[in-house]
Amino acid sequence: VSTDNDFIIKYTYLMTKLKVQIFRRTVKDRRRGDSYQLLYDFAQGVKSVGDEVEIVNENMTGDTRAGEMEITAPIGVMFGYGGDKQLHHTKGRRHTLVKNAKEKGSVVITFDGGICSSFGNVSGHPQHRYRVSLWTPMRNGEFFANGVPSDRWESMKQTFKINQHDWQKTSNPDAPIVFVLQPQDNWSMNELNPVDWFLDVYKKLRPLTKRKFIARPHPNNTEAIHNARDRFPADVEIDMPQMHFVGDQKKNYRFHFQKVLDNCHAIVTHNSTASTDSCVRGIPTFVTSDLAICWPVANKDLTKIENPEFPDRTEWLNSLGYMMWTVDEIRSGEVYSRFKSKILESNLISL
């Protein structure tokens, strides 16, 4: 229950003036696209609550320069993530910024595209929700979404017409197991080769089930999987409707994932965001990375492929609503105000 003292503390935090540095070079130099615009939308949000904002190296292009990811403000802002094996180009700059911020006692707010894309939460939708967190947009990021109410998830369900299914506890004997592959250079893969990953999982699962195996490439990686198709065992079907996508075809490919879920026994992936969609749909989902957003409700033990577990999803689903925010909420300053209060309340920065 909120008290007058809680209000005073929150008001005090919001009245504390901070400087925010937005690192433009954590997106590509092409200077267009949703990720580029989102940084400027966030800048508008910072200004709207009266705090100072700096766009760092706004007009710089080309190779990474020494010191360009040095942070001097208590809060930095970037898009995406960079793994410790992805130290080149844009991902490398993100990784360096996070490292520098932790050394300086600052924090970094980061964005990524929304989850639940197969339900329609994609770029171009007026209510598209982006993930917003500290440090990383994966499960190890700080979304401040523990113990939250259901209001935002209920709103998202209504907006995108998401039918929240119970867990699928039985499936047809001929229902396949679908493997969702990811590109090697995807930041959540951190240079793990998707075919190597698949072959490792295949060796563990094939002796345990007679079900059909279907490998579904990421739309950004279809050509690479096509070129590596001879590495896949003969009993694996590669679900590749096309190799190159134009216009909205990638979105349609994502939407097609819902049809895939209509008849499958389980989803298996490393940590694709598609695993969130399958868990929302109630399809047993196995992940091999604890960075997956669905980790709290996913299956981790591959030996249970024919007898998966069905954890309660209530708190996890509620948390999804507070992991994602619309552009209007970002631009208005609502998201910045929330994170600023949480950061100060948790003593996460050195003032």
Tab-separated table of C-alpha atoms in Angstrom:
chain	number	residue	atom	x	y	z
A	1	VAL	CA	0.000	0.000	0.000
A	2	SER	CA	1.395	3.377	-1.006
A	3	THR	CA	1.865	5.903	1.812
A	4	ASP	CA	2.421	9.661	1.977
A	5	ASN	CA	6.059	8.937	2.811
A	6	ASP	CA	6.365	6.789	-0.320
A	7	PHE	CA	5.015	9.675	-2.356
A	8	ILE	CA	7.486	12.115	-0.810
A	9	ILE	CA	10.410	9.763	-1.506
A	10	LYS	CA	9.305	9.238	-5.129
A	11	TYR	CA	8.821	12.992	-5.600
A	12	THR	CA	12.294	13.633	-4.178
A	13	TYR	CA	13.824	11.166	-6.617
A	14	LEU	CA	12.045	12.731	-9.570
A	15	MET	CA	13.162	16.221	-8.513
A	16	THR	CA	16.809	15.115	-8.407
A	17	LYS	CA	18.361	16.517	-11.573
A	18	LEU	CA	20.535	14.094	-13.519
A	19	LYS	CA	22.471	14.108	-16.742
A	20	VAL	CA	21.827	11.360	-19.285
A	21	GLN	CA	24.204	10.477	-22.125
A	22	ILE	CA	22.700	8.753	-25.156
A	23	PHE	CA	25.271	6.866	-27.199
A	24	ARG	CA	24.177	7.240	-30.805
A	25	ARG	CA	26.924	4.915	-32.065
A	26	THR	CA	25.286	1.917	-30.411
A	27	VAL	CA	23.108	1.841	-33.538
A	28	LYS	CA	24.399	1.696	-37.101
A	29	ASP	CA	25.696	4.790	-38.891
A	30	ARG	CA	22.953	4.705	-41.532
A	31	ARG	CA	21.050	7.225	-39.358
A	32	ARG	CA	17.596	5.810	-39.964
A	33	GLY	CA	15.331	3.061	-38.727
A	34	ASP	CA	13.416	2.373	-35.542
A	35	SER	CA	16.445	1.788	-33.313
A	36	TYR	CA	18.009	5.092	-34.396
A	37	GLN	CA	14.775	7.028	-33.861
A	38	LEU	CA	14.160	5.381	-30.497
A	39	LEU	CA	17.276	6.984	-29.023
A	40	TYR	CA	15.931	10.412	-29.968
A	41	ASP	CA	12.494	9.533	-28.617
A	42	PHE	CA	14.129	8.684	-25.303
A	43	ALA	CA	16.059	11.968	-25.403
A	44	GLN	CA	12.739	13.790	-25.725
A	45	GLY	CA	11.470	11.890	-22.689
A	46	VAL	CA	14.479	12.948	-20.610
A	47	LYS	CA	13.980	16.583	-21.606
A	48	SER	CA	10.266	16.422	-20.823
A	49	VAL	CA	10.980	15.691	-17.153
A	50	GLY	CA	13.574	18.455	-16.952
A	51	ASP	CA	16.825	16.480	-16.943
A	52	GLU	CA	19.883	17.174	-19.083
A	53	VAL	CA	20.551	14.999	-22.122
A	54	GLU	CA	23.605	14.704	-24.367
A	55	ILE	CA	23.763	12.776	-27.648
A	56	VAL	CA	27.324	11.444	-27.552
A	57	ASN	CA	29.305	11.505	-30.816
A	58	GLU	CA	26.100	12.203	-32.693
A	59	ASN	CA	27.724	12.776	-36.088
A	60	MET	CA	30.659	10.372	-35.843
A	61	THR	CA	30.865	7.597	-38.459
A	62	GLY	CA	33.278	4.868	-39.469
A	63	ASP	CA	35.513	2.708	-37.322
A	64	THR	CA	35.340	2.747	-33.552
A	65	ARG	CA	37.515	5.485	-32.030
A	66	ALA	CA	39.513	5.203	-28.850
A	67	GLY	CA	37.511	6.498	-25.903
A	68	GLU	CA	34.252	7.087	-27.755
A	69	MET	CA	32.313	4.901	-25.322
A	70	GLU	CA	33.606	6.690	-22.218
A	71	ILE	CA	30.701	7.640	-19.968
A	72	THR	CA	30.766	10.615	-17.593
A	73	ALA	CA	27.068	10.843	-16.676
A	74	PRO	CA	25.310	8.688	-14.065
A	75	ILE	CA	22.973	7.250	-16.724
A	76	GLY	CA	23.896	6.115	-20.212
A	77	VAL	CA	21.506	4.936	-22.922
A	78	MET	CA	22.098	2.535	-25.808
A	79	PHE	CA	20.239	0.198	-28.113
A	80	GLY	CA	20.749	-3.562	-27.971
A	81	TYR	CA	23.524	-5.608	-26.458
A	82	GLY	CA	27.019	-6.858	-27.246
A	83	GLY	CA	28.413	-10.150	-26.010
A	84	ASP	CA	31.937	-10.763	-24.826
A	85	LYS	CA	32.709	-12.570	-28.094
A	86	GLN	CA	31.263	-9.770	-30.242
A	87	LEU	CA	33.819	-7.015	-29.820
A	88	HIS	CA	33.655	-5.717	-33.378
A	89	HIS	CA	31.681	-2.776	-34.752
A	90	THR	CA	28.365	-1.810	-33.124
A	91	LYS	CA	28.080	-4.778	-30.748
A	92	GLY	CA	31.617	-4.153	-29.535
A	93	ARG	CA	30.784	-0.527	-28.730
A	94	ARG	CA	27.787	-1.666	-26.686
A	95	HIS	CA	29.899	-4.146	-24.769
A	96	THR	CA	32.532	-1.475	-24.079
A	97	LEU	CA	29.936	1.040	-22.891
A	98	VAL	CA	28.489	-1.415	-20.355
A	99	LYS	CA	31.974	-2.311	-19.122
A	100	ASN	CA	32.919	1.354	-18.737
A	101	ALA	CA	29.665	2.221	-16.956
A	102	LYS	CA	30.082	-0.536	-14.390
A	103	GLU	CA	33.629	0.628	-13.689
A	104	LYS	CA	32.458	4.255	-13.263
A	105	GLY	CA	29.459	3.508	-11.035
A	106	SER	CA	26.976	4.496	-13.747
A	107	VAL	CA	24.144	2.479	-15.271
A	108	VAL	CA	23.064	1.877	-18.869
A	109	ILE	CA	19.455	1.773	-20.033
A	110	THR	CA	19.029	-0.316	-23.162
A	111	PHE	CA	16.264	-1.104	-25.652
A	112	ASP	CA	15.424	-3.948	-27.947
A	113	GLY	CA	12.518	-4.852	-30.181
A	114	GLY	CA	9.490	-6.188	-28.411
A	115	ILE	CA	8.715	-9.778	-27.703
A	116	CYS	CA	5.484	-11.482	-28.780
A	117	SER	CA	6.214	-10.508	-32.381
A	118	SER	CA	4.234	-13.437	-33.801
A	119	PHE	CA	1.166	-11.952	-32.102
A	120	GLY	CA	1.699	-8.688	-34.006
A	121	ASN	CA	3.990	-6.718	-31.683
A	122	VAL	CA	6.233	-5.605	-34.526
A	123	SER	CA	7.653	-2.433	-35.987
A	124	GLY	CA	4.983	-0.416	-37.731
A	125	HIS	CA	2.218	-1.226	-35.271
A	126	PRO	CA	1.161	2.025	-33.538
A	127	GLN	CA	1.270	0.297	-30.146
A	128	HIS	CA	4.527	-1.597	-30.734
A	129	ARG	CA	6.143	-2.199	-27.364
A	130	TYR	CA	9.929	-2.224	-26.960
A	131	ARG	CA	11.826	-3.962	-24.211
A	132	VAL	CA	13.490	-1.501	-21.824
A	133	SER	CA	15.946	-2.595	-19.130
A	134	LEU	CA	19.284	-1.920	-17.509
A	135	TRP	CA	22.432	-3.442	-19.031
A	136	THR	CA	20.913	-6.061	-21.355
A	137	PRO	CA	17.503	-6.742	-22.910
A	138	MET	CA	17.759	-10.433	-22.031
A	139	ARG	CA	16.715	-12.157	-18.802
A	140	ASN	CA	19.807	-10.960	-16.948
A	141	GLY	CA	18.802	-7.350	-17.519
A	142	GLU	CA	17.015	-5.372	-14.795
A	143	PHE	CA	13.492	-4.598	-15.994
A	144	PHE	CA	12.139	-3.738	-12.528
A	145	ALA	CA	9.316	-6.142	-13.336
A	146	ASN	CA	9.201	-8.428	-10.303
A	147	GLY	CA	5.946	-8.615	-8.380
A	148	VAL	CA	4.116	-6.243	-10.713
A	149	PRO	CA	0.336	-6.198	-11.260
A	150	SER	CA	-1.393	-7.660	-14.317
A	151	ASP	CA	-2.633	-4.362	-15.796
A	152	ARG	CA	-0.031	-3.929	-18.530
A	153	TRP	CA	-0.140	-7.561	-19.625
A	154	GLU	CA	-3.945	-7.418	-19.801
A	155	SER	CA	-3.670	-4.256	-21.921
A	156	MET	CA	-1.188	-5.953	-24.242
A	157	LYS	CA	-3.437	-8.995	-24.601
A	158	GLN	CA	-6.283	-6.726	-25.639
A	159	THR	CA	-4.187	-4.660	-28.042
A	160	PHE	CA	-2.724	-7.637	-29.888
A	161	LYS	CA	-5.676	-10.000	-29.389
A	162	ILE	CA	-3.502	-12.503	-27.548
A	163	ASN	CA	-5.380	-15.569	-26.402
A	164	GLN	CA	-3.658	-16.839	-23.302
A	165	HIS	CA	-3.823	-20.611	-23.570
A	166	ASP	CA	-3.433	-23.168	-20.819
A	167	TRP	CA	-0.373	-25.388	-21.080
A	168	GLN	CA	-0.681	-28.038	-23.769
A	169	LYS	CA	-0.342	-31.128	-21.606
A	170	THR	CA	-0.993	-33.674	-24.353
A	171	SER	CA	-0.179	-33.675	-28.062
A	172	ASN	CA	-0.869	-35.840	-31.067
A	173	PRO	CA	1.599	-38.734	-31.438
A	174	ASP	CA	2.595	-37.346	-34.830
A	175	ALA	CA	3.047	-33.742	-33.620
A	176	PRO	CA	6.634	-32.675	-34.427
A	177	ILE	CA	9.296	-31.023	-32.317
A	178	VAL	CA	10.256	-27.658	-33.795
A	179	PHE	CA	13.780	-26.283	-33.367
A	180	VAL	CA	13.968	-22.489	-33.621
A	181	LEU	CA	17.407	-21.506	-34.923
A	182	GLN	CA	19.147	-18.151	-34.517
A	183	PRO	CA	21.933	-16.400	-36.472
A	184	GLN	CA	25.451	-16.839	-35.167
A	185	ASP	CA	26.007	-13.076	-35.053
A	186	ASN	CA	22.778	-12.502	-33.139
A	187	TRP	CA	23.796	-10.929	-29.824
A	188	SER	CA	21.855	-13.548	-27.878
A	189	MET	CA	23.901	-16.311	-29.584
A	190	ASN	CA	27.202	-14.525	-28.902
A	191	GLU	CA	28.870	-16.282	-31.890
A	192	LEU	CA	27.516	-19.764	-31.099
A	193	ASN	CA	27.084	-21.498	-34.463
A	194	PRO	CA	23.399	-22.486	-34.854
A	195	VAL	CA	24.155	-25.709	-36.712
A	196	ASP	CA	26.671	-26.777	-34.071
A	197	TRP	CA	24.060	-25.984	-31.429
A	198	PHE	CA	21.422	-27.999	-33.271
A	199	LEU	CA	23.657	-31.041	-33.774
A	200	ASP	CA	24.562	-31.065	-30.089
A	201	VAL	CA	20.904	-30.951	-29.040
A	202	TYR	CA	19.947	-33.473	-31.736
A	203	LYS	CA	22.356	-36.057	-30.295
A	204	LYS	CA	20.701	-35.692	-26.897
A	205	LEU	CA	17.091	-35.769	-28.106
A	206	ARG	CA	17.026	-38.245	-30.976
A	207	PRO	CA	17.385	-41.355	-28.750
A	208	LEU	CA	14.523	-40.124	-26.546
A	209	THR	CA	11.728	-39.653	-29.085
A	210	LYS	CA	10.538	-40.886	-32.466
A	211	ARG	CA	8.841	-37.612	-33.326
A	212	LYS	CA	9.592	-35.685	-36.487
A	213	PHE	CA	12.193	-32.953	-36.099
A	214	ILE	CA	11.696	-29.644	-37.926
A	215	ALA	CA	14.426	-26.967	-37.969
A	216	ARG	CA	13.133	-23.434	-38.526
A	217	PRO	CA	15.803	-20.875	-39.518
A	218	HIS	CA	15.718	-17.240	-38.472
A	219	PRO	CA	14.567	-15.061	-41.413
A	220	ASN	CA	17.925	-13.222	-41.287
A	221	ASN	CA	19.832	-16.482	-41.577
A	222	THR	CA	18.042	-18.589	-44.182
A	223	GLU	CA	20.829	-18.467	-46.751
A	224	ALA	CA	23.458	-19.599	-44.233
A	225	ILE	CA	21.278	-22.532	-43.154
A	226	HIS	CA	20.584	-23.426	-46.783
A	227	ASN	CA	24.323	-23.508	-47.452
A	228	ALA	CA	24.831	-25.743	-44.405
A	229	ARG	CA	21.882	-28.055	-45.138
A	230	ASP	CA	24.166	-31.043	-45.776
A	231	ARG	CA	25.237	-30.919	-42.121
A	232	PHE	CA	21.715	-31.707	-40.935
A	233	PRO	CA	20.762	-35.365	-40.383
A	234	ALA	CA	18.553	-36.910	-43.061
A	235	ASP	CA	15.569	-37.221	-40.718
A	236	VAL	CA	15.415	-33.467	-40.086
A	237	GLU	CA	13.106	-31.281	-42.137
A	238	ILE	CA	14.303	-27.717	-42.691
A	239	ASP	CA	11.304	-25.392	-42.776
A	240	MET	CA	12.527	-22.749	-45.184
A	241	PRO	CA	9.719	-21.157	-47.223
A	242	GLN	CA	12.136	-18.766	-48.930
A	243	MET	CA	15.731	-17.585	-48.764
A	244	HIS	CA	15.314	-13.841	-49.275
A	245	PHE	CA	12.664	-11.544	-47.852
A	246	VAL	CA	11.348	-8.260	-49.255
A	247	GLY	CA	9.174	-5.643	-47.578
A	248	ASP	CA	6.845	-7.089	-44.954
A	249	GLN	CA	7.707	-10.701	-45.761
A	250	LYS	CA	9.826	-11.032	-42.611
A	251	LYS	CA	6.862	-9.914	-40.532
A	252	ASN	CA	4.660	-12.463	-42.274
A	253	TYR	CA	7.252	-15.144	-41.535
A	254	ARG	CA	7.069	-14.212	-37.860
A	255	PHE	CA	3.270	-14.323	-37.931
A	256	HIS	CA	3.469	-17.776	-39.535
A	257	PHE	CA	5.045	-18.993	-36.300
A	258	GLN	CA	1.549	-19.059	-34.800
A	259	LYS	CA	0.559	-21.651	-37.415
A	260	VAL	CA	3.639	-23.667	-36.512
A	261	LEU	CA	2.457	-23.698	-32.909
A	262	ASP	CA	-0.952	-25.035	-33.919
A	263	ASN	CA	0.475	-28.520	-34.317
A	264	CYS	CA	3.725	-29.170	-32.514
A	265	HIS	CA	4.667	-31.166	-29.457
A	266	ALA	CA	7.338	-28.771	-28.221
A	267	ILE	CA	9.619	-25.884	-29.166
A	268	VAL	CA	13.371	-26.203	-28.651
A	269	THR	CA	15.709	-23.220	-28.960
A	270	HIS	CA	18.806	-21.670	-27.420
A	271	ASN	CA	17.211	-18.384	-26.357
A	272	SER	CA	15.166	-17.046	-29.269
A	273	THR	CA	12.480	-14.533	-28.334
A	274	ALA	CA	10.098	-16.865	-30.193
A	275	SER	CA	10.277	-19.008	-27.060
A	276	THR	CA	8.332	-16.301	-25.230
A	277	ASP	CA	5.549	-16.553	-27.799
A	278	SER	CA	5.398	-20.338	-27.525
A	279	CYS	CA	5.214	-20.157	-23.718
A	280	VAL	CA	2.371	-17.625	-23.949
A	281	ARG	CA	0.596	-20.054	-26.298
A	282	GLY	CA	1.073	-22.823	-23.744
A	283	ILE	CA	3.402	-24.937	-25.870
A	284	PRO	CA	6.090	-26.753	-23.831
A	285	THR	CA	9.309	-24.900	-24.583
A	286	PHE	CA	12.856	-26.101	-23.980
A	287	VAL	CA	15.714	-23.589	-23.870
A	288	THR	CA	19.438	-24.141	-23.446
A	289	SER	CA	20.358	-20.627	-22.287
A	290	ASP	CA	19.420	-19.039	-18.977
A	291	LEU	CA	19.380	-15.669	-20.778
A	292	ALA	CA	16.051	-16.526	-22.433
A	293	ILE	CA	13.208	-14.251	-21.306
A	294	CYS	CA	11.035	-17.344	-20.840
A	295	TRP	CA	13.569	-19.086	-18.552
A	296	PRO	CA	11.339	-18.921	-15.420
A	297	VAL	CA	8.598	-20.968	-17.152
A	298	ALA	CA	10.622	-22.929	-19.709
A	299	ASN	CA	11.828	-26.512	-19.545
A	300	LYS	CA	15.587	-26.877	-19.154
A	301	ASP	CA	16.003	-30.660	-18.930
A	302	LEU	CA	16.053	-32.116	-22.447
A	303	THR	CA	15.507	-35.620	-21.099
A	304	LYS	CA	11.937	-34.555	-20.301
A	305	ILE	CA	11.090	-33.908	-23.954
A	306	GLU	CA	8.199	-36.386	-23.856
A	307	ASN	CA	7.119	-35.459	-20.327
A	308	PRO	CA	7.679	-31.716	-19.912
A	309	GLU	CA	6.956	-29.652	-16.827
A	310	PHE	CA	4.185	-27.048	-16.704
A	311	PRO	CA	5.134	-24.256	-14.261
A	312	ASP	CA	2.696	-21.569	-13.190
A	313	ARG	CA	2.987	-18.602	-15.573
A	314	THR	CA	0.980	-15.947	-13.707
A	315	GLU	CA	3.819	-13.790	-12.351
A	316	TRP	CA	5.906	-14.287	-15.475
A	317	LEU	CA	3.107	-13.118	-17.775
A	318	ASN	CA	2.477	-10.068	-15.599
A	319	SER	CA	6.189	-9.232	-15.783
A	320	LEU	CA	6.081	-9.228	-19.602
A	321	GLY	CA	3.794	-6.209	-19.497
A	322	TYR	CA	6.363	-4.240	-17.492
A	323	MET	CA	9.270	-5.304	-19.682
A	324	MET	CA	7.840	-3.503	-22.719
A	325	TRP	CA	6.833	0.092	-23.405
A	326	THR	CA	5.361	2.027	-26.311
A	327	VAL	CA	7.081	4.853	-28.179
A	328	ASP	CA	4.540	7.301	-26.732
A	329	GLU	CA	5.459	6.187	-23.198
A	330	ILE	CA	9.154	6.529	-24.032
A	331	ARG	CA	8.774	9.942	-25.667
A	332	SER	CA	6.565	11.350	-22.901
A	333	GLY	CA	9.159	10.647	-20.217
A	334	GLU	CA	7.037	8.042	-18.423
A	335	VAL	CA	9.628	5.309	-18.991
A	336	TYR	CA	12.571	7.513	-18.030
A	337	SER	CA	10.798	8.710	-14.876
A	338	ARG	CA	10.095	5.131	-13.834
A	339	PHE	CA	13.654	3.980	-14.394
A	340	LYS	CA	15.123	7.095	-12.798
A	341	SER	CA	13.087	6.510	-9.629
A	342	LYS	CA	13.982	2.818	-9.510
A	343	ILE	CA	17.679	3.540	-10.105
A	344	LEU	CA	17.845	6.143	-7.342
A	345	GLU	CA	15.706	4.096	-4.982
A	346	SER	CA	18.047	1.120	-5.438
A	347	ASN	CA	21.227	3.225	-5.053
A	348	LEU	CA	22.540	1.957	-8.399
A	349	ILE	CA	24.517	5.069	-9.332
A	350	SER	CA	27.191	7.257	-7.785
A	351	LEU	CA	25.973	10.871	-7.619
